[in-house]
Amino acid sequence: MRQGSLPVLPRIHQDPWISLKRVAQRRMFRQKQVLYRDGEPANELYLLEQGRIRLVRRSSQGRNLTLSIVEPGDLFGEMVLFPKGLHESDAQALTDGVLYVIPRQKMEQLLAQEPALPLLIMENLGRRLQAVERRLGDLAFKSVPQRLAALLLDLAGPLALGSRGPARLPHRYTHQQLAEMINTHRETVTKVFNHFRDDRLLSSSRQGIVLLDMDRLREMALR
């Protein structure tokens, strides 16, 4: 190797999940379909290809708390990684879509054959679990306006990084859906949302929500 030259790295597949897809069953799902329920045995790992899934936990009083929204390219159903694991939330489709289903036995065989795969799985699941922990921390320590500001920035995704606005959320959300993500009532979200609109923090229409002042939303979310 010449001095100053870099080692040649192995080529990485464009699709990091190609090996999972080879052993998976490809399935379609419909909007509002429940893929699994809290407390059921976890026998499969899921890889979302198209559509969106929400992971929701239901209280004994029947109130919903949306823990996270699964986007294309994300894994879910991670309790299958534990012996005799049980699902800890409901998985409900927000849209029509397509996913890959990897049965436990095939997944275990694949993990033994491909040493790099467990790290990829942990990184993918870890990002979502970090977001869940952050949201649960917000529920414990922040007011509803602070929680809503943090949620809107989170839903904006990469658009929120370093931007001052405006930025349109990539998907539409009802006030009920937003309320279930921050553990409050729809009427409370509507009231706070109207205050945000009056303060020119955001605007909304049939096309969705546009964040107008990202700096002020970040300041509110971090209080």
PDB file of N, CA, C and O in Angstrom, residues 40-105:
ATOM      1  N   GLU A  40     -49.606 -10.321  23.102  1.00  0.00           N
ATOM      2  CA  GLU A  40     -49.550 -11.515  22.253  1.00  0.00           C
ATOM      3  C   GLU A  40     -48.106 -11.997  22.117  1.00  0.00           C
ATOM      4  O   GLU A  40     -47.165 -11.191  22.171  1.00  0.00           O
ATOM      5  N   PRO A  41     -47.896 -13.303  21.899  1.00  0.00           N
ATOM      6  CA  PRO A  41     -46.533 -13.817  21.699  1.00  0.00           C
ATOM      7  C   PRO A  41     -45.896 -13.188  20.467  1.00  0.00           C
ATOM      8  O   PRO A  41     -46.539 -13.008  19.434  1.00  0.00           O
ATOM      9  N   ALA A  42     -44.624 -12.816  20.610  1.00  0.00           N
ATOM     10  CA  ALA A  42     -43.879 -12.213  19.498  1.00  0.00           C
ATOM     11  C   ALA A  42     -43.120 -13.315  18.770  1.00  0.00           C
ATOM     12  O   ALA A  42     -42.108 -13.813  19.262  1.00  0.00           O
ATOM     13  N   ASN A  43     -43.619 -13.694  17.615  1.00  0.00           N
ATOM     14  CA  ASN A  43     -43.026 -14.793  16.851  1.00  0.00           C
ATOM     15  C   ASN A  43     -42.423 -14.345  15.532  1.00  0.00           C
ATOM     16  O   ASN A  43     -41.867 -15.161  14.797  1.00  0.00           O
ATOM     17  N   GLU A  44     -42.534 -13.037  15.218  1.00  0.00           N
ATOM     18  CA  GLU A  44     -42.069 -12.539  13.924  1.00  0.00           C
ATOM     19  C   GLU A  44     -41.446 -11.153  14.083  1.00  0.00           C
ATOM     20  O   GLU A  44     -41.870 -10.366  14.934  1.00  0.00           O
ATOM     21  N   LEU A  45     -40.455 -10.882  13.251  1.00  0.00           N
ATOM     22  CA  LEU A  45     -39.883  -9.544  13.124  1.00  0.00           C
ATOM     23  C   LEU A  45     -40.441  -8.934  11.849  1.00  0.00           C
ATOM     24  O   LEU A  45     -40.652  -9.638  10.856  1.00  0.00           O
ATOM     25  N   TYR A  46     -40.706  -7.622  11.857  1.00  0.00           N
ATOM     26  CA  TYR A  46     -41.331  -6.961  10.726  1.00  0.00           C
ATOM     27  C   TYR A  46     -40.410  -5.879  10.171  1.00  0.00           C
ATOM     28  O   TYR A  46     -39.770  -5.140  10.924  1.00  0.00           O
ATOM     29  N   LEU A  47     -40.372  -5.781   8.850  1.00  0.00           N
ATOM     30  CA  LEU A  47     -39.644  -4.731   8.140  1.00  0.00           C
ATOM     31  C   LEU A  47     -40.639  -4.021   7.236  1.00  0.00           C
ATOM     32  O   LEU A  47     -41.233  -4.636   6.352  1.00  0.00           O
ATOM     33  N   LEU A  48     -40.831  -2.726   7.475  1.00  0.00           N
ATOM     34  CA  LEU A  48     -41.829  -1.974   6.715  1.00  0.00           C
ATOM     35  C   LEU A  48     -41.238  -1.516   5.385  1.00  0.00           C
ATOM     36  O   LEU A  48     -40.178  -0.889   5.357  1.00  0.00           O
ATOM     37  N   GLU A  49     -41.942  -1.821   4.306  1.00  0.00           N
ATOM     38  CA  GLU A  49     -41.502  -1.390   2.968  1.00  0.00           C
ATOM     39  C   GLU A  49     -42.268  -0.161   2.497  1.00  0.00           C
ATOM     40  O   GLU A  49     -41.684   0.799   2.011  1.00  0.00           O
ATOM     41  N   GLN A  50     -43.586  -0.188   2.636  1.00  0.00           N
ATOM     42  CA  GLN A  50     -44.428   0.937   2.233  1.00  0.00           C
ATOM     43  C   GLN A  50     -45.488   1.165   3.291  1.00  0.00           C
ATOM     44  O   GLN A  50     -45.935   0.224   3.945  1.00  0.00           O
ATOM     45  N   GLY A  51     -45.913   2.440   3.435  1.00  0.00           N
ATOM     46  CA  GLY A  51     -46.972   2.753   4.380  1.00  0.00           C
ATOM     47  C   GLY A  51     -46.423   3.227   5.714  1.00  0.00           C
ATOM     48  O   GLY A  51     -45.230   3.483   5.863  1.00  0.00           O
ATOM     49  N   ARG A  52     -47.309   3.314   6.690  1.00  0.00           N
ATOM     50  CA  ARG A  52     -46.938   3.783   8.024  1.00  0.00           C
ATOM     51  C   ARG A  52     -47.727   2.986   9.062  1.00  0.00           C
ATOM     52  O   ARG A  52     -48.899   2.687   8.873  1.00  0.00           O
ATOM     53  N   ILE A  53     -47.048   2.675  10.165  1.00  0.00           N
ATOM     54  CA  ILE A  53     -47.628   1.889  11.263  1.00  0.00           C
ATOM     55  C   ILE A  53     -47.458   2.687  12.554  1.00  0.00           C
ATOM     56  O   ILE A  53     -46.403   3.285  12.785  1.00  0.00           O
ATOM     57  N   ARG A  54     -48.471   2.670  13.392  1.00  0.00           N
ATOM     58  CA  ARG A  54     -48.295   3.276  14.707  1.00  0.00           C
ATOM     59  C   ARG A  54     -48.259   2.181  15.765  1.00  0.00           C
ATOM     60  O   ARG A  54     -49.000   1.190  15.695  1.00  0.00           O
ATOM     61  N   LEU A  55     -47.370   2.355  16.731  1.00  0.00           N
ATOM     62  CA  LEU A  55     -47.273   1.458  17.873  1.00  0.00           C
ATOM     63  C   LEU A  55     -47.940   2.155  19.043  1.00  0.00           C
ATOM     64  O   LEU A  55     -47.504   3.237  19.471  1.00  0.00           O
ATOM     65  N   VAL A  56     -49.006   1.564  19.554  1.00  0.00           N
ATOM     66  CA  VAL A  56     -49.854   2.246  20.526  1.00  0.00           C
ATOM     67  C   VAL A  56     -50.073   1.363  21.742  1.00  0.00           C
ATOM     68  O   VAL A  56     -50.236   0.148  21.625  1.00  0.00           O
ATOM     69  N   ARG A  57     -50.056   1.978  22.902  1.00  0.00           N
ATOM     70  CA  ARG A  57     -50.342   1.287  24.153  1.00  0.00           C
ATOM     71  C   ARG A  57     -51.659   1.825  24.704  1.00  0.00           C
ATOM     72  O   ARG A  57     -51.903   3.035  24.712  1.00  0.00           O
ATOM     73  N   ARG A  58     -52.499   0.924  25.179  1.00  0.00           N
ATOM     74  CA  ARG A  58     -53.830   1.294  25.649  1.00  0.00           C
ATOM     75  C   ARG A  58     -53.909   1.144  27.165  1.00  0.00           C
ATOM     76  O   ARG A  58     -53.502   0.112  27.718  1.00  0.00           O
ATOM     77  N   SER A  59     -54.413   2.180  27.851  1.00  0.00           N
ATOM     78  CA  SER A  59     -54.535   2.131  29.298  1.00  0.00           C
ATOM     79  C   SER A  59     -55.747   1.316  29.702  1.00  0.00           C
ATOM     80  O   SER A  59     -56.607   0.973  28.872  1.00  0.00           O
ATOM     81  N   SER A  60     -55.842   1.007  30.994  1.00  0.00           N
ATOM     82  CA  SER A  60     -56.993   0.248  31.497  1.00  0.00           C
ATOM     83  C   SER A  60     -58.289   1.045  31.355  1.00  0.00           C
ATOM     84  O   SER A  60     -59.381   0.474  31.351  1.00  0.00           O
ATOM     85  N   GLN A  61     -58.165   2.382  31.219  1.00  0.00           N
ATOM     86  CA  GLN A  61     -59.346   3.224  31.014  1.00  0.00           C
ATOM     87  C   GLN A  61     -59.703   3.350  29.534  1.00  0.00           C
ATOM     88  O   GLN A  61     -60.643   4.064  29.174  1.00  0.00           O
ATOM     89  N   GLY A  62     -58.936   2.674  28.660  1.00  0.00           N
ATOM     90  CA  GLY A  62     -59.218   2.716  27.233  1.00  0.00           C
ATOM     91  C   GLY A  62     -58.582   3.877  26.495  1.00  0.00           C
ATOM     92  O   GLY A  62     -58.892   4.119  25.331  1.00  0.00           O
ATOM     93  N   ARG A  63     -57.666   4.600  27.144  1.00  0.00           N
ATOM     94  CA  ARG A  63     -57.008   5.743  26.517  1.00  0.00           C
ATOM     95  C   ARG A  63     -55.760   5.276  25.774  1.00  0.00           C
ATOM     96  O   ARG A  63     -55.010   4.433  26.270  1.00  0.00           O
ATOM     97  N   ASN A  64     -55.536   5.828  24.572  1.00  0.00           N
ATOM     98  CA  ASN A  64     -54.410   5.420  23.744  1.00  0.00           C
ATOM     99  C   ASN A  64     -53.222   6.347  23.919  1.00  0.00           C
ATOM    100  O   ASN A  64     -53.377   7.572  24.033  1.00  0.00           O
ATOM    101  N   LEU A  65     -52.014   5.759  23.916  1.00  0.00           N
ATOM    102  CA  LEU A  65     -50.767   6.521  23.869  1.00  0.00           C
ATOM    103  C   LEU A  65     -49.947   5.966  22.717  1.00  0.00           C
ATOM    104  O   LEU A  65     -49.517   4.814  22.747  1.00  0.00           O
ATOM    105  N   THR A  66     -49.745   6.773  21.678  1.00  0.00           N
ATOM    106  CA  THR A  66     -48.939   6.355  20.540  1.00  0.00           C
ATOM    107  C   THR A  66     -47.469   6.497  20.913  1.00  0.00           C
ATOM    108  O   THR A  66     -46.976   7.604  21.159  1.00  0.00           O
ATOM    109  N   LEU A  67     -46.758   5.375  20.953  1.00  0.00           N
ATOM    110  CA  LEU A  67     -45.358   5.385  21.347  1.00  0.00           C
ATOM    111  C   LEU A  67     -44.465   5.854  20.208  1.00  0.00           C
ATOM    112  O   LEU A  67     -43.498   6.585  20.428  1.00  0.00           O
ATOM    113  N   SER A  68     -44.754   5.406  18.986  1.00  0.00           N
ATOM    114  CA  SER A  68     -43.950   5.824  17.838  1.00  0.00           C
ATOM    115  C   SER A  68     -44.682   5.521  16.548  1.00  0.00           C
ATOM    116  O   SER A  68     -45.625   4.729  16.525  1.00  0.00           O
ATOM    117  N   ILE A  69     -44.213   6.154  15.483  1.00  0.00           N
ATOM    118  CA  ILE A  69     -44.707   5.921  14.134  1.00  0.00           C
ATOM    119  C   ILE A  69     -43.600   5.223  13.361  1.00  0.00           C
ATOM    120  O   ILE A  69     -42.475   5.735  13.274  1.00  0.00           O
ATOM    121  N   VAL A  70     -43.886   4.060  12.815  1.00  0.00           N
ATOM    122  CA  VAL A  70     -42.904   3.295  12.042  1.00  0.00           C
ATOM    123  C   VAL A  70     -42.971   3.752  10.587  1.00  0.00           C
ATOM    124  O   VAL A  70     -44.056   3.805   9.999  1.00  0.00           O
ATOM    125  N   GLU A  71     -41.818   4.090  10.024  1.00  0.00           N
ATOM    126  CA  GLU A  71     -41.725   4.564   8.646  1.00  0.00           C
ATOM    127  C   GLU A  71     -41.052   3.502   7.773  1.00  0.00           C
ATOM    128  O   GLU A  71     -40.390   2.594   8.286  1.00  0.00           O
ATOM    129  N   PRO A  72     -41.190   3.595   6.442  1.00  0.00           N
ATOM    130  CA  PRO A  72     -40.533   2.626   5.556  1.00  0.00           C
ATOM    131  C   PRO A  72     -39.036   2.506   5.823  1.00  0.00           C
ATOM    132  O   PRO A  72     -38.345   3.512   6.020  1.00  0.00           O
ATOM    133  N   GLY A  73     -38.548   1.265   5.855  1.00  0.00           N
ATOM    134  CA  GLY A  73     -37.148   0.996   6.150  1.00  0.00           C
ATOM    135  C   GLY A  73     -36.889   0.679   7.604  1.00  0.00           C
ATOM    136  O   GLY A  73     -35.775   0.284   7.968  1.00  0.00           O
ATOM    137  N   ASP A  74     -37.925   0.827   8.461  1.00  0.00           N
ATOM    138  CA  ASP A  74     -37.779   0.559   9.889  1.00  0.00           C
ATOM    139  C   ASP A  74     -38.225  -0.855  10.233  1.00  0.00           C
ATOM    140  O   ASP A  74     -39.130  -1.410   9.615  1.00  0.00           O
ATOM    141  N   LEU A  75     -37.594  -1.400  11.274  1.00  0.00           N
ATOM    142  CA  LEU A  75     -37.992  -2.679  11.845  1.00  0.00           C
ATOM    143  C   LEU A  75     -38.923  -2.439  13.027  1.00  0.00           C
ATOM    144  O   LEU A  75     -38.821  -1.413  13.712  1.00  0.00           O
ATOM    145  N   PHE A  76     -39.801  -3.393  13.298  1.00  0.00           N
ATOM    146  CA  PHE A  76     -40.586  -3.360  14.530  1.00  0.00           C
ATOM    147  C   PHE A  76     -40.970  -4.796  14.878  1.00  0.00           C
ATOM    148  O   PHE A  76     -40.704  -5.727  14.119  1.00  0.00           O
ATOM    149  N   GLY A  77     -41.574  -4.953  16.062  1.00  0.00           N
ATOM    150  CA  GLY A  77     -41.817  -6.301  16.572  1.00  0.00           C
ATOM    151  C   GLY A  77     -40.586  -6.873  17.238  1.00  0.00           C
ATOM    152  O   GLY A  77     -40.357  -8.084  17.239  1.00  0.00           O
ATOM    153  N   GLU A  78     -39.799  -5.982  17.857  1.00  0.00           N
ATOM    154  CA  GLU A  78     -38.479  -6.368  18.381  1.00  0.00           C
ATOM    155  C   GLU A  78     -38.523  -7.354  19.538  1.00  0.00           C
ATOM    156  O   GLU A  78     -37.504  -7.965  19.867  1.00  0.00           O
ATOM    157  N   MET A  79     -39.696  -7.548  20.159  1.00  0.00           N
ATOM    158  CA  MET A  79     -39.752  -8.491  21.278  1.00  0.00           C
ATOM    159  C   MET A  79     -39.504  -9.926  20.823  1.00  0.00           C
ATOM    160  O   MET A  79     -39.252 -10.805  21.647  1.00  0.00           O
ATOM    161  N   VAL A  80     -39.527 -10.177  19.505  1.00  0.00           N
ATOM    162  CA  VAL A  80     -39.179 -11.497  18.990  1.00  0.00           C
ATOM    163  C   VAL A  80     -37.709 -11.821  19.257  1.00  0.00           C
ATOM    164  O   VAL A  80     -37.307 -12.996  19.238  1.00  0.00           O
ATOM    165  N   LEU A  81     -36.909 -10.817  19.545  1.00  0.00           N
ATOM    166  CA  LEU A  81     -35.489 -11.039  19.817  1.00  0.00           C
ATOM    167  C   LEU A  81     -35.261 -11.630  21.204  1.00  0.00           C
ATOM    168  O   LEU A  81     -34.142 -12.022  21.533  1.00  0.00           O
ATOM    169  N   PHE A  82     -36.301 -11.694  22.014  1.00  0.00           N
ATOM    170  CA  PHE A  82     -36.194 -12.234  23.364  1.00  0.00           C
ATOM    171  C   PHE A  82     -36.924 -13.580  23.441  1.00  0.00           C
ATOM    172  O   PHE A  82     -38.015 -13.722  22.883  1.00  0.00           O
ATOM    173  N   PRO A  83     -36.350 -14.554  24.124  1.00  0.00           N
ATOM    174  CA  PRO A  83     -37.031 -15.846  24.270  1.00  0.00           C
ATOM    175  C   PRO A  83     -38.401 -15.659  24.924  1.00  0.00           C
ATOM    176  O   PRO A  83     -38.524 -14.984  25.945  1.00  0.00           O
ATOM    177  N   LYS A  84     -39.416 -16.229  24.312  1.00  0.00           N
ATOM    178  CA  LYS A  84     -40.786 -16.147  24.825  1.00  0.00           C
ATOM    179  C   LYS A  84     -41.247 -14.704  25.007  1.00  0.00           C
ATOM    180  O   LYS A  84     -42.034 -14.387  25.912  1.00  0.00           O
ATOM    181  N   GLY A  85     -40.741 -13.811  24.140  1.00  0.00           N
ATOM    182  CA  GLY A  85     -41.110 -12.398  24.234  1.00  0.00           C
ATOM    183  C   GLY A  85     -42.573 -12.162  23.903  1.00  0.00           C
ATOM    184  O   GLY A  85     -43.164 -12.852  23.067  1.00  0.00           O
ATOM    185  N   LEU A  86     -43.159 -11.164  24.562  1.00  0.00           N
ATOM    186  CA  LEU A  86     -44.533 -10.750  24.309  1.00  0.00           C
ATOM    187  C   LEU A  86     -44.528  -9.316  23.790  1.00  0.00           C
ATOM    188  O   LEU A  86     -43.739  -8.478  24.253  1.00  0.00           O
ATOM    189  N   HIS A  87     -45.405  -9.023  22.849  1.00  0.00           N
ATOM    190  CA  HIS A  87     -45.512  -7.658  22.348  1.00  0.00           C
ATOM    191  C   HIS A  87     -45.946  -6.723  23.476  1.00  0.00           C
ATOM    192  O   HIS A  87     -46.780  -7.075  24.305  1.00  0.00           O
ATOM    193  N   GLU A  88     -45.378  -5.507  23.472  1.00  0.00           N
ATOM    194  CA  GLU A  88     -45.677  -4.535  24.520  1.00  0.00           C
ATOM    195  C   GLU A  88     -46.516  -3.371  24.011  1.00  0.00           C
ATOM    196  O   GLU A  88     -46.636  -2.354  24.684  1.00  0.00           O
ATOM    197  N   SER A  89     -47.074  -3.505  22.817  1.00  0.00           N
ATOM    198  CA  SER A  89     -47.950  -2.475  22.253  1.00  0.00           C
ATOM    199  C   SER A  89     -48.789  -3.106  21.154  1.00  0.00           C
ATOM    200  O   SER A  89     -48.525  -4.232  20.722  1.00  0.00           O
ATOM    201  N   ASP A  90     -49.812  -2.384  20.715  1.00  0.00           N
ATOM    202  CA  ASP A  90     -50.545  -2.756  19.508  1.00  0.00           C
ATOM    203  C   ASP A  90     -49.818  -2.138  18.315  1.00  0.00           C
ATOM    204  O   ASP A  90     -49.261  -1.038  18.419  1.00  0.00           O
ATOM    205  N   ALA A  91     -49.826  -2.833  17.173  1.00  0.00           N
ATOM    206  CA  ALA A  91     -49.311  -2.282  15.921  1.00  0.00           C
ATOM    207  C   ALA A  91     -50.481  -2.121  14.963  1.00  0.00           C
ATOM    208  O   ALA A  91     -51.080  -3.111  14.547  1.00  0.00           O
ATOM    209  N   GLN A  92     -50.811  -0.870  14.651  1.00  0.00           N
ATOM    210  CA  GLN A  92     -51.985  -0.579  13.824  1.00  0.00           C
ATOM    211  C   GLN A  92     -51.563   0.231  12.602  1.00  0.00           C
ATOM    212  O   GLN A  92     -50.786   1.187  12.706  1.00  0.00           O
ATOM    213  N   ALA A  93     -52.091  -0.130  11.439  1.00  0.00           N
ATOM    214  CA  ALA A  93     -51.740   0.546  10.193  1.00  0.00           C
ATOM    215  C   ALA A  93     -52.431   1.900  10.089  1.00  0.00           C
ATOM    216  O   ALA A  93     -53.648   1.994  10.238  1.00  0.00           O
ATOM    217  N   LEU A  94     -51.643   2.939   9.824  1.00  0.00           N
ATOM    218  CA  LEU A  94     -52.199   4.266   9.571  1.00  0.00           C
ATOM    219  C   LEU A  94     -52.583   4.428   8.104  1.00  0.00           C
ATOM    220  O   LEU A  94     -53.392   5.287   7.758  1.00  0.00           O
ATOM    221  N   THR A  95     -51.978   3.610   7.227  1.00  0.00           N
ATOM    222  CA  THR A  95     -52.237   3.662   5.792  1.00  0.00           C
ATOM    223  C   THR A  95     -52.223   2.239   5.246  1.00  0.00           C
ATOM    224  O   THR A  95     -51.849   1.301   5.950  1.00  0.00           O
ATOM    225  N   ASP A  96     -52.614   2.090   3.994  1.00  0.00           N
ATOM    226  CA  ASP A  96     -52.339   0.835   3.289  1.00  0.00           C
ATOM    227  C   ASP A  96     -50.822   0.719   3.114  1.00  0.00           C
ATOM    228  O   ASP A  96     -50.109   1.735   3.097  1.00  0.00           O
ATOM    229  N   GLY A  97     -50.328  -0.505   2.955  1.00  0.00           N
ATOM    230  CA  GLY A  97     -48.896  -0.642   2.764  1.00  0.00           C
ATOM    231  C   GLY A  97     -48.445  -2.073   2.559  1.00  0.00           C
ATOM    232  O   GLY A  97     -49.252  -2.989   2.386  1.00  0.00           O
ATOM    233  N   VAL A  98     -47.122  -2.241   2.595  1.00  0.00           N
ATOM    234  CA  VAL A  98     -46.480  -3.537   2.371  1.00  0.00           C
ATOM    235  C   VAL A  98     -45.376  -3.711   3.403  1.00  0.00           C
ATOM    236  O   VAL A  98     -44.663  -2.744   3.729  1.00  0.00           O
ATOM    237  N   LEU A  99     -45.251  -4.913   3.941  1.00  0.00           N
ATOM    238  CA  LEU A  99     -44.167  -5.196   4.876  1.00  0.00           C
ATOM    239  C   LEU A  99     -43.598  -6.586   4.627  1.00  0.00           C
ATOM    240  O   LEU A  99     -44.181  -7.399   3.921  1.00  0.00           O
ATOM    241  N   TYR A 100     -42.432  -6.829   5.198  1.00  0.00           N
ATOM    242  CA  TYR A 100     -41.793  -8.138   5.183  1.00  0.00           C
ATOM    243  C   TYR A 100     -41.908  -8.743   6.578  1.00  0.00           C
ATOM    244  O   TYR A 100     -41.685  -8.063   7.584  1.00  0.00           O
ATOM    245  N   VAL A 101     -42.251 -10.024   6.623  1.00  0.00           N
ATOM    246  CA  VAL A 101     -42.432 -10.739   7.887  1.00  0.00           C
ATOM    247  C   VAL A 101     -41.372 -11.834   7.971  1.00  0.00           C
ATOM    248  O   VAL A 101     -41.292 -12.696   7.092  1.00  0.00           O
ATOM    249  N   ILE A 102     -40.547 -11.766   9.025  1.00  0.00           N
ATOM    250  CA  ILE A 102     -39.468 -12.738   9.200  1.00  0.00           C
ATOM    251  C   ILE A 102     -39.793 -13.604  10.405  1.00  0.00           C
ATOM    252  O   ILE A 102     -39.762 -13.123  11.552  1.00  0.00           O
ATOM    253  N   PRO A 103     -40.128 -14.887  10.221  1.00  0.00           N
ATOM    254  CA  PRO A 103     -40.421 -15.770  11.358  1.00  0.00           C
ATOM    255  C   PRO A 103     -39.197 -15.938  12.260  1.00  0.00           C
ATOM    256  O   PRO A 103     -38.048 -15.834  11.804  1.00  0.00           O
ATOM    257  N   ARG A 104     -39.448 -16.203  13.529  1.00  0.00           N
ATOM    258  CA  ARG A 104     -38.384 -16.312  14.520  1.00  0.00           C
ATOM    259  C   ARG A 104     -37.296 -17.306  14.092  1.00  0.00           C
ATOM    260  O   ARG A 104     -36.102 -16.997  14.171  1.00  0.00           O
ATOM    261  N   GLN A 105     -37.671 -18.498  13.654  1.00  0.00           N
ATOM    262  CA  GLN A 105     -36.684 -19.522  13.335  1.00  0.00           C
ATOM    263  C   GLN A 105     -35.764 -19.081  12.203  1.00  0.00           C
ATOM    264  O   GLN A 105     -34.534 -19.233  12.287  1.00  0.00           O
TER     265      GLN A 105
END
